[in-house]
PDB file of C-alpha atoms in Angstrom:
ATOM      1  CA  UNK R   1     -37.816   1.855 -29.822  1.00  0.00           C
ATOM      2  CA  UNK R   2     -34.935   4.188 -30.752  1.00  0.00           C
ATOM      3  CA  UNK R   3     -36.421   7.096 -29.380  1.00  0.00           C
ATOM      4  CA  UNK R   4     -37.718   5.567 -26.457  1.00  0.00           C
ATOM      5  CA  UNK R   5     -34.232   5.657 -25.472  1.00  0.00           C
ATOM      6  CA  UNK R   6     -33.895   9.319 -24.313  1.00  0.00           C
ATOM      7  CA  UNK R   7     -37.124   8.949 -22.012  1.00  0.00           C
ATOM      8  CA  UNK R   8     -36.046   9.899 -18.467  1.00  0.00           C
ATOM      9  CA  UNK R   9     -37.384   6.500 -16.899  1.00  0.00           C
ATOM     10  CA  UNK R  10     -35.999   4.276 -19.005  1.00  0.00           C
ATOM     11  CA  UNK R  11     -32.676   2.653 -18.085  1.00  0.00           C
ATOM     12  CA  UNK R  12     -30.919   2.245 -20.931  1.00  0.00           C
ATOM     13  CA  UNK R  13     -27.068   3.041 -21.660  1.00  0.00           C
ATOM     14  CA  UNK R  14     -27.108   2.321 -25.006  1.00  0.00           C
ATOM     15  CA  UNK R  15     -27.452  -0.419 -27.402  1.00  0.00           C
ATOM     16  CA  UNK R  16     -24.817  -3.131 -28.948  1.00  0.00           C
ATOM     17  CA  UNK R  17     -25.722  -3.706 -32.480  1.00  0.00           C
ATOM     18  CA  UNK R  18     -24.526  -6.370 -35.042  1.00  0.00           C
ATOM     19  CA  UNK R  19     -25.448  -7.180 -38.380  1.00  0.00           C
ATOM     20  CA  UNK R  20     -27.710  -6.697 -40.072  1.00  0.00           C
ATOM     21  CA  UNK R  21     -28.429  -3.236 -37.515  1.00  0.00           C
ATOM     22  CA  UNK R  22     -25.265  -1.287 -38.351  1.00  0.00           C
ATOM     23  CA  UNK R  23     -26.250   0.468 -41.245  1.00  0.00           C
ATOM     24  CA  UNK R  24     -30.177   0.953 -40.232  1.00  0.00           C
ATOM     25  CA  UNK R  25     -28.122   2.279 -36.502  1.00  0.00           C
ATOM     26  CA  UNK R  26     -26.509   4.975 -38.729  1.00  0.00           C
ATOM     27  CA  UNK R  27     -29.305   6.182 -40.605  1.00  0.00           C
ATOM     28  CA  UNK R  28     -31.157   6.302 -37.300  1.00  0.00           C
ATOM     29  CA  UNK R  29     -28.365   8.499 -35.281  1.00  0.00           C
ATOM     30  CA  UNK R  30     -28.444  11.895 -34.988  1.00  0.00           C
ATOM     31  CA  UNK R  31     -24.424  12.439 -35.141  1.00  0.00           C
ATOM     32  CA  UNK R  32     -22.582  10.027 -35.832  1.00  0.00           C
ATOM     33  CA  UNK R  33     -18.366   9.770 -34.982  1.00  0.00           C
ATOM     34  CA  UNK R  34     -15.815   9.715 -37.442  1.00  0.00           C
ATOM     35  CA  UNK R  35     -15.603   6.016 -38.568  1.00  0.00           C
ATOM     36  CA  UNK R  36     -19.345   5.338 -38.462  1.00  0.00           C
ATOM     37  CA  UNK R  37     -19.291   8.433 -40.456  1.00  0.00           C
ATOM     38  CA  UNK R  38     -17.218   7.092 -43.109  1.00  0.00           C
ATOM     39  CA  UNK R  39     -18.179   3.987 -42.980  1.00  0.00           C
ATOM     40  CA  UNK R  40     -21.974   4.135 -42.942  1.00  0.00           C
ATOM     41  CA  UNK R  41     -22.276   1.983 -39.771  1.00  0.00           C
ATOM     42  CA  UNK R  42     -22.919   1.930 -36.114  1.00  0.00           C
ATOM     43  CA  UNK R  43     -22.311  -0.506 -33.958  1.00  0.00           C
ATOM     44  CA  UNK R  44     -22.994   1.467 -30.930  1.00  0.00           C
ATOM     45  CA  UNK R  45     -26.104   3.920 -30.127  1.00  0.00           C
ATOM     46  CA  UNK R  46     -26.700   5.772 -27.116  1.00  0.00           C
ATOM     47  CA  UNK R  47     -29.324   8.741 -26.365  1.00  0.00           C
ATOM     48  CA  UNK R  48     -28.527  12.039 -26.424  1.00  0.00           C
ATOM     49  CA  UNK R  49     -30.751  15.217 -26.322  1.00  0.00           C
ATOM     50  CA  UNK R  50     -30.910  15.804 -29.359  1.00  0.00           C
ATOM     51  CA  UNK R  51     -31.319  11.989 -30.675  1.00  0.00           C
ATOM     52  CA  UNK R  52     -29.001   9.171 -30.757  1.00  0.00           C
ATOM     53  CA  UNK R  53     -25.137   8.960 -31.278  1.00  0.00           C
ATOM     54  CA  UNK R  54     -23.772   6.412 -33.028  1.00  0.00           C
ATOM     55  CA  UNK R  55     -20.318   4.627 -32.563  1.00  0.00           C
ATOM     56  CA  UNK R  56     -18.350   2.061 -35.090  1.00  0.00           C
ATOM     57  CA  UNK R  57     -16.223   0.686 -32.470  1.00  0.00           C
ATOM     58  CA  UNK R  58     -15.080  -1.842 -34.697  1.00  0.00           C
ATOM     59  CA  UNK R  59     -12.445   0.246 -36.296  1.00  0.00           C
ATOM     60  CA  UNK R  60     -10.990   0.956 -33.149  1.00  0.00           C
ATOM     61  CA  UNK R  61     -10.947  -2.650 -32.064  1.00  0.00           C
ATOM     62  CA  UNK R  62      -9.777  -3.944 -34.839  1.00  0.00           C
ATOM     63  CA  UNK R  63      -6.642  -1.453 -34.633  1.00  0.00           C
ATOM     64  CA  UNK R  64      -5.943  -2.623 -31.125  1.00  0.00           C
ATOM     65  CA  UNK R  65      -6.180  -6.451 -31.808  1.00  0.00           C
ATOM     66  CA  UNK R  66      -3.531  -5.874 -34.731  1.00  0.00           C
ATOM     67  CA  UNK R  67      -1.191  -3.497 -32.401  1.00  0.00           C
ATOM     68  CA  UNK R  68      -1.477  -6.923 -29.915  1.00  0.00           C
ATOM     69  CA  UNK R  69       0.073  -8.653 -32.691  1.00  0.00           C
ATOM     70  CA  UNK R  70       3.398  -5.987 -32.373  1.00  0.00           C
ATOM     71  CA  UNK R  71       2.432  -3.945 -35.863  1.00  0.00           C
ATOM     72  CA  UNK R  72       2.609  -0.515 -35.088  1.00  0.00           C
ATOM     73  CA  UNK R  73       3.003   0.568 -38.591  1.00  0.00           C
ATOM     74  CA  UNK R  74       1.350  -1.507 -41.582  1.00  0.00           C
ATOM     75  CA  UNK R  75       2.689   0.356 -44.279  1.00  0.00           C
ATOM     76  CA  UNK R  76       1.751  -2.324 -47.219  1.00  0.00           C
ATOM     77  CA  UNK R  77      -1.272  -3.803 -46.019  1.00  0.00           C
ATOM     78  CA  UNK R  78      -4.081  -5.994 -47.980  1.00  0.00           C
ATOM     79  CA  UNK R  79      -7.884  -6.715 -47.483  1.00  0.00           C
ATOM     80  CA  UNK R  80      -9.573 -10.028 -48.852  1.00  0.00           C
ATOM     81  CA  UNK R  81     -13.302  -9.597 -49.251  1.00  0.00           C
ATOM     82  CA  UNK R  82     -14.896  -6.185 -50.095  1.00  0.00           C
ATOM     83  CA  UNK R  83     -18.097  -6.080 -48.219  1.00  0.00           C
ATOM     84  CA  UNK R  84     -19.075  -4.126 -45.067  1.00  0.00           C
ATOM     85  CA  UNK R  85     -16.552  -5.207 -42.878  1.00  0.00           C
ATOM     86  CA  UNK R  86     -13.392  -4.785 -45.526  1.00  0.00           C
ATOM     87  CA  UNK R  87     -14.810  -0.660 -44.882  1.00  0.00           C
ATOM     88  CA  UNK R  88     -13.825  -0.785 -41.228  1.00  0.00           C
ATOM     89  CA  UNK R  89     -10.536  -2.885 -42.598  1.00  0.00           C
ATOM     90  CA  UNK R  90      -9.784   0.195 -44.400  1.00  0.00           C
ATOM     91  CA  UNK R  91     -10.353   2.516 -41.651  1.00  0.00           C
ATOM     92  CA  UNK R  92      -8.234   0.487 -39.484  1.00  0.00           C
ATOM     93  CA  UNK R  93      -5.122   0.168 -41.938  1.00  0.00           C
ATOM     94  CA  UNK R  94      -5.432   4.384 -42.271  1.00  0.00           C
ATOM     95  CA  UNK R  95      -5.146   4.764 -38.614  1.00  0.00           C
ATOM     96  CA  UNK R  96      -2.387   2.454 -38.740  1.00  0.00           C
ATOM     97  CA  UNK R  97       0.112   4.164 -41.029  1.00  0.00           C
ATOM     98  CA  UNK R  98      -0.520   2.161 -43.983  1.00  0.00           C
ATOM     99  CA  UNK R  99      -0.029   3.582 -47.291  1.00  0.00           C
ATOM    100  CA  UNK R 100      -1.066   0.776 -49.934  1.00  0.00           C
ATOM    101  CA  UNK R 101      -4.159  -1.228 -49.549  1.00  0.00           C
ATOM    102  CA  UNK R 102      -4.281  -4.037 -52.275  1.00  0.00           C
ATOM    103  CA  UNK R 103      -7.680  -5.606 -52.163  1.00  0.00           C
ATOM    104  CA  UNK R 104      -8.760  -8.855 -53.610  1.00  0.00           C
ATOM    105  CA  UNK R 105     -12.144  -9.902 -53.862  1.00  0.00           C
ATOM    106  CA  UNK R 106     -14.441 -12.107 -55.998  1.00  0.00           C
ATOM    107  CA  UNK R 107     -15.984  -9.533 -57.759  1.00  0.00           C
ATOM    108  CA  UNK R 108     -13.263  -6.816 -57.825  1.00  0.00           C
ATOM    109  CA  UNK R 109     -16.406  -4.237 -59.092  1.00  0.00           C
ATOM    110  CA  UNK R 110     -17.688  -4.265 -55.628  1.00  0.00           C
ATOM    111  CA  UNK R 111     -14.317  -2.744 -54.009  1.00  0.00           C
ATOM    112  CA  UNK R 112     -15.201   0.720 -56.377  1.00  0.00           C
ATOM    113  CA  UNK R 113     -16.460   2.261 -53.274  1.00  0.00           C
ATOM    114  CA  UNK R 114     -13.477   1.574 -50.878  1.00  0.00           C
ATOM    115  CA  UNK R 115     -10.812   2.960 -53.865  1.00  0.00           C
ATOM    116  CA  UNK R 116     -12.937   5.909 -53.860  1.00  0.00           C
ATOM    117  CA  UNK R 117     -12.669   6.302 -49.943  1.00  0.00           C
ATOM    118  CA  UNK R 118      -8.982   5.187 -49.880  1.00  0.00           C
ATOM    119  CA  UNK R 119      -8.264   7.812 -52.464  1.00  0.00           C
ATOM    120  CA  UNK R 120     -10.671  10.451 -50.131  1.00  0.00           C
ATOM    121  CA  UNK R 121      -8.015   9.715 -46.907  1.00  0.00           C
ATOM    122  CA  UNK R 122      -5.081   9.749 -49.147  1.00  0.00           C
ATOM    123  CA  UNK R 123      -3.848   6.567 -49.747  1.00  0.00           C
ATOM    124  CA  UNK R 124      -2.680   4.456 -52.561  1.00  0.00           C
ATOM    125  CA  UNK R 125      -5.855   1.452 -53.038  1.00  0.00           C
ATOM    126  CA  UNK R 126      -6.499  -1.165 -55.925  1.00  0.00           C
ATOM    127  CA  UNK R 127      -8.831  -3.726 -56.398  1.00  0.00           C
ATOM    128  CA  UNK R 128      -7.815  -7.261 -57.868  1.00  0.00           C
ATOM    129  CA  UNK R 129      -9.988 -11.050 -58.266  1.00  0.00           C
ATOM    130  CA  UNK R 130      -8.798 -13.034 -54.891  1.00  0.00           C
ATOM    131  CA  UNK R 131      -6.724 -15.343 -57.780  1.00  0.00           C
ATOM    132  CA  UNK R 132      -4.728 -12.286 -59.492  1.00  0.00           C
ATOM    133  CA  UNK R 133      -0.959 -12.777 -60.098  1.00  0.00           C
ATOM    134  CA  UNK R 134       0.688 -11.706 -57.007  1.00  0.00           C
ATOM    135  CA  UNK R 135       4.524  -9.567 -57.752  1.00  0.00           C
ATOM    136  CA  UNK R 136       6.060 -11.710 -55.834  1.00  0.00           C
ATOM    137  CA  UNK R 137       9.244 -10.337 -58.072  1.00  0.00           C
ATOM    138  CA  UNK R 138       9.067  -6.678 -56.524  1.00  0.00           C
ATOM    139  CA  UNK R 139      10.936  -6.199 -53.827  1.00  0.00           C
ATOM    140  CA  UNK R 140       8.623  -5.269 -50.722  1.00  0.00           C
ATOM    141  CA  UNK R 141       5.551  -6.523 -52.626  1.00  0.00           C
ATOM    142  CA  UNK R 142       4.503  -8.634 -49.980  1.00  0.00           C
ATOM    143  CA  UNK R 143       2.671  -7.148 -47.600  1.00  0.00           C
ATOM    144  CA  UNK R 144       3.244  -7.735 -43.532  1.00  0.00           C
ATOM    145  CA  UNK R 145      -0.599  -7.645 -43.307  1.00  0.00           C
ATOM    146  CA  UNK R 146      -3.264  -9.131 -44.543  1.00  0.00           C
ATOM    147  CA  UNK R 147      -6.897  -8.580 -42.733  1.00  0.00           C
ATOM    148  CA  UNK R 148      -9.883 -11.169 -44.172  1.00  0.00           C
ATOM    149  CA  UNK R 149     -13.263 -10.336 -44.258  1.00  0.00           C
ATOM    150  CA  UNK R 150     -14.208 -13.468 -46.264  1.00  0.00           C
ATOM    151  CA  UNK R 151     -17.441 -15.779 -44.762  1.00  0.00           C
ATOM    152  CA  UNK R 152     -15.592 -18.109 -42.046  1.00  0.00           C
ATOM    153  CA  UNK R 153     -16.339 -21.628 -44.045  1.00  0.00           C
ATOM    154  CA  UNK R 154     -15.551 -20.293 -47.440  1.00  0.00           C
ATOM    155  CA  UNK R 155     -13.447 -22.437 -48.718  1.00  0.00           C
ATOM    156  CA  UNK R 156     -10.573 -20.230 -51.444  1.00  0.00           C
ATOM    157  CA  UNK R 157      -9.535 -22.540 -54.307  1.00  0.00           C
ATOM    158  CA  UNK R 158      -5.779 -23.973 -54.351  1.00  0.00           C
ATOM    159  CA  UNK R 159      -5.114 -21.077 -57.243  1.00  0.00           C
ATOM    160  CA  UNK R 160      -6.486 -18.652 -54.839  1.00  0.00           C
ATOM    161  CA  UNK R 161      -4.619 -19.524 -52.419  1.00  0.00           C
ATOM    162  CA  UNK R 162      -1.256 -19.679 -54.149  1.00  0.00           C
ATOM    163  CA  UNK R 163      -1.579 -16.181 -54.640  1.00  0.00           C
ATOM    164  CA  UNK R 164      -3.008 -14.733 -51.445  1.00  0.00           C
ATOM    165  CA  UNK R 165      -1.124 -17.033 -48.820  1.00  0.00           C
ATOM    166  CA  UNK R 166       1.712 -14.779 -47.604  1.00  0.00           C
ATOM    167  CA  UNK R 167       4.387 -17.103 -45.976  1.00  0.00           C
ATOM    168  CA  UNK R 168       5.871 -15.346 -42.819  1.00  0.00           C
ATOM    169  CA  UNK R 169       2.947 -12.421 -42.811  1.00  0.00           C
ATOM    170  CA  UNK R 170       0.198 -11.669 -40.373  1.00  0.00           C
ATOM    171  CA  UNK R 171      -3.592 -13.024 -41.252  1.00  0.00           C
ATOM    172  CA  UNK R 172      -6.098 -10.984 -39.001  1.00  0.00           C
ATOM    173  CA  UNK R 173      -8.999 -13.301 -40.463  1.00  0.00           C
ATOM    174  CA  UNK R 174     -12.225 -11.066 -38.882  1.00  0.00           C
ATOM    175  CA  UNK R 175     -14.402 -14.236 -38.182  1.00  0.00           C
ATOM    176  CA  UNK R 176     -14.726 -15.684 -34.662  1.00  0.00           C
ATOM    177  CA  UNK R 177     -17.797 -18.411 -35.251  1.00  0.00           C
ATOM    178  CA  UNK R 178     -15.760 -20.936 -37.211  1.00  0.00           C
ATOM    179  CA  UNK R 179     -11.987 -21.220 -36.380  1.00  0.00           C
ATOM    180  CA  UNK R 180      -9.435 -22.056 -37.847  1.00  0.00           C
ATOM    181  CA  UNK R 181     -11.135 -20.696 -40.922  1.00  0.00           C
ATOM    182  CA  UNK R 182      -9.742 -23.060 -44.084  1.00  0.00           C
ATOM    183  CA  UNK R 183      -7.553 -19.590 -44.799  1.00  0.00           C
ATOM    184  CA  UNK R 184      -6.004 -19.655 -41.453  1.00  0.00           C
ATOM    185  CA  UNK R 185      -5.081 -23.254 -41.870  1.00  0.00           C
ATOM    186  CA  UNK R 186      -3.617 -22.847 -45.358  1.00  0.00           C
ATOM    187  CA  UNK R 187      -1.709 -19.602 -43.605  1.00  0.00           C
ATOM    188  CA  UNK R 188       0.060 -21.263 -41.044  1.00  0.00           C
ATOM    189  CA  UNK R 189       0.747 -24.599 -43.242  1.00  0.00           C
ATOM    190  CA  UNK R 190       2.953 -22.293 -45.142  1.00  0.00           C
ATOM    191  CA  UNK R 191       4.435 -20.337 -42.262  1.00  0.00           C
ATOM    192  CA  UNK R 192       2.350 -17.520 -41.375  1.00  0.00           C
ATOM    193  CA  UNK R 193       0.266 -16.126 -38.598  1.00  0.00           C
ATOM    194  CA  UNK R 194      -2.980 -16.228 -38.039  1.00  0.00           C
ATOM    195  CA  UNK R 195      -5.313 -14.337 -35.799  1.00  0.00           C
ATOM    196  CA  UNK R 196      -9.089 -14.757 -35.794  1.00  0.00           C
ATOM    197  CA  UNK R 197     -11.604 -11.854 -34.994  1.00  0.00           C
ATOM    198  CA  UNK R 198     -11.530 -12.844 -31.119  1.00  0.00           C
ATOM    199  CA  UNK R 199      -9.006 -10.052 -30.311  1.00  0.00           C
ATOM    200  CA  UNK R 200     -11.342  -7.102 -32.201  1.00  0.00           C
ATOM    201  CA  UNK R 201     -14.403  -8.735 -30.792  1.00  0.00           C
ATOM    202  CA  UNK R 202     -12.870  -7.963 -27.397  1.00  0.00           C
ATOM    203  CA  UNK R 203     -11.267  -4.719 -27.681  1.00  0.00           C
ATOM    204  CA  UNK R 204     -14.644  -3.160 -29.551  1.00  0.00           C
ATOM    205  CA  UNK R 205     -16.549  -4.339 -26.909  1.00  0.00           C
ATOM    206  CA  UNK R 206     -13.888  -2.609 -24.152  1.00  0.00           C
ATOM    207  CA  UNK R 207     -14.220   0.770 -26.044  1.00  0.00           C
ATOM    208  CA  UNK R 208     -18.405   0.363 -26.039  1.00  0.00           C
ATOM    209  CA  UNK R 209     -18.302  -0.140 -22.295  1.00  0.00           C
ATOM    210  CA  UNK R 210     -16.287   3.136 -22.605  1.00  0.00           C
ATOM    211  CA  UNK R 211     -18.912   4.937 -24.320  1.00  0.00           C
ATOM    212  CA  UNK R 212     -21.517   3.322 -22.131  1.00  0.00           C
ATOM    213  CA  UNK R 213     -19.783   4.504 -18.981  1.00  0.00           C
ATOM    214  CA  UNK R 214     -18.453   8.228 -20.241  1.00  0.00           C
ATOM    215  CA  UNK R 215     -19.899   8.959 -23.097  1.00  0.00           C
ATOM    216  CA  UNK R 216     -16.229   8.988 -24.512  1.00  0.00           C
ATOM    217  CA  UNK R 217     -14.531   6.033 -26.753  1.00  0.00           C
ATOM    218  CA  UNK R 218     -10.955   7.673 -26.093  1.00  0.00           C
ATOM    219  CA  UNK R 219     -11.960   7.700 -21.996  1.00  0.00           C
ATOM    220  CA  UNK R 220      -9.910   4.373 -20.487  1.00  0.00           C
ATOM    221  CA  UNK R 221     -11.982   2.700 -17.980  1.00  0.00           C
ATOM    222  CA  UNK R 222     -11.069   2.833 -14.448  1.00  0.00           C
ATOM    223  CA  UNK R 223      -8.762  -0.023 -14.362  1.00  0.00           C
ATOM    224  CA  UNK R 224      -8.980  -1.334 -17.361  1.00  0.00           C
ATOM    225  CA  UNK R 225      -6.060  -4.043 -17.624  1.00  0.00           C
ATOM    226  CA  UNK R 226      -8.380  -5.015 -15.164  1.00  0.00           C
ATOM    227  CA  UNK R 227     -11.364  -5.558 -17.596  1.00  0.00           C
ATOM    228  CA  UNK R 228      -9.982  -6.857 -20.258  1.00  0.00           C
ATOM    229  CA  UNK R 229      -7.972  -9.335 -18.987  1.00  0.00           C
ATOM    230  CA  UNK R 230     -11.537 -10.532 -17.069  1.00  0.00           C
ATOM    231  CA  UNK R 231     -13.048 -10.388 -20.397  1.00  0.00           C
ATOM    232  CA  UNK R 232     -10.776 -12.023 -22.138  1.00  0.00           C
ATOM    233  CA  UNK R 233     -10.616 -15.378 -19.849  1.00  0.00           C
ATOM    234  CA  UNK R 234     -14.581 -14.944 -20.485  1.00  0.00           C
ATOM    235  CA  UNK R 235     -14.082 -15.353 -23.980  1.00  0.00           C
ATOM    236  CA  UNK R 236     -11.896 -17.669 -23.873  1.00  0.00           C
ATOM    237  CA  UNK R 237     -13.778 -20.009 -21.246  1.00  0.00           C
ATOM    238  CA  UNK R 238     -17.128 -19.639 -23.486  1.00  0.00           C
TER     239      UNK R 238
END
């Protein structure tokens, strides 16, 4: 179907993918761009003559929906959860300045992989269990961000979230399906922010319009305050 794509009477721009297509959209592009690269997913295919491209828009989105927010910088940043989307996390936090990425995650074993690529951009990553101490004595141990990647109804325990709730911080919780996640809600009960995966839904989907249109992800759309803000009163009505 794939290769169908490139046949001169088809239609087709390109193709939207979601899980469980991102990784199987990779290993079916020809090139790939830099964070489906390093991430080993594509969101985003479209033909090309010499096969398909693939995009991970999601990195980009996700760094747009947290520059929303006013963070420009994240310096000290943390992921919860270390499956496929706490890659993109990463990717995002790099592009944002940040220079320590604490992760916590059930099985901290499973975050071995995003140390390793942390360590292959440069920056400072560890992996913890979601209920590890948190050095709350350290000055500037606290980070500003915090990005989830946890399932939307899981549920942390109360010692889990005494140690990840980060009272005045930002919580970019990724999910969109169930809101407010039980993580949000514990979040702002003790102060915080919290911002579900609504924002990077939107601005990934802006930037695969892009692609779809130009064949460039860095190309803005002609008027695109425009788009967005019709897309986002979409979202928002649905």
């Amino acid at each position: 179907f794939v290769e169908a794509l490139a046949d001169p009477s088809e239609t087709w721009r390109g193709l939207s993918l979601t899980m469980p297509l991102k990784h199987v959209a990779a290993e079916a592009a020809t090139t790939l761009d830099r964070a489906a690269r390093l991430s080993g997913a594509a969101n985003t295919l479209v033909p090309g003559e010499e096969g398909p491209r693939g995009f991970n828009t999601d990195v980009a989105g996700l760094v747009a929906a947290i520059r929303e927010q006013g963070i420009e910088d994240a310096g000290r940043a943390r992921i919860l959860g270390a499956g496929a989307t706490a890659t993109s996390a990463l990717l995002a936090l790099e592009a944002l300045g940040a220079r320590e990425i604490d992760i916590r995650a059930r099985r901290p074993e499973q975050a071995r992989p995003l140390v390793a690529l942390g360590g292959q951009l440069g920056l400072r990553v560890t992996a913890a269990p979601l209920d590890a101490p948190h050095p709350r004595s350290s000055p500037g141990a606290d980070p500003a961000l915090t990005i989830a990647t946890l399932p939307g109804d899981a549920e942390p325990a109360a010692s889990v979230l005494e140690e990840i709730v980060v009272p005045g911080g930002l919580l970019v919780d990724v999910v969109y399906g169930t809101w407010p996640t039980p993580l949000a809600r514990a979040w702002e009960s003790a102060g915080g922010q919290a911002v579900s995966g609504l924002p990077m839904l939107l601005h990934q989907a802006v930037r695969q319009v892009r692609i779809f249109t130009s064949g460039d992800v860095d190309e803005p759309l002609p008027s695109e305050s425009d788009v967005i803000a019709s897309m986002r009163r979409a979202l928002v009505e649905d």
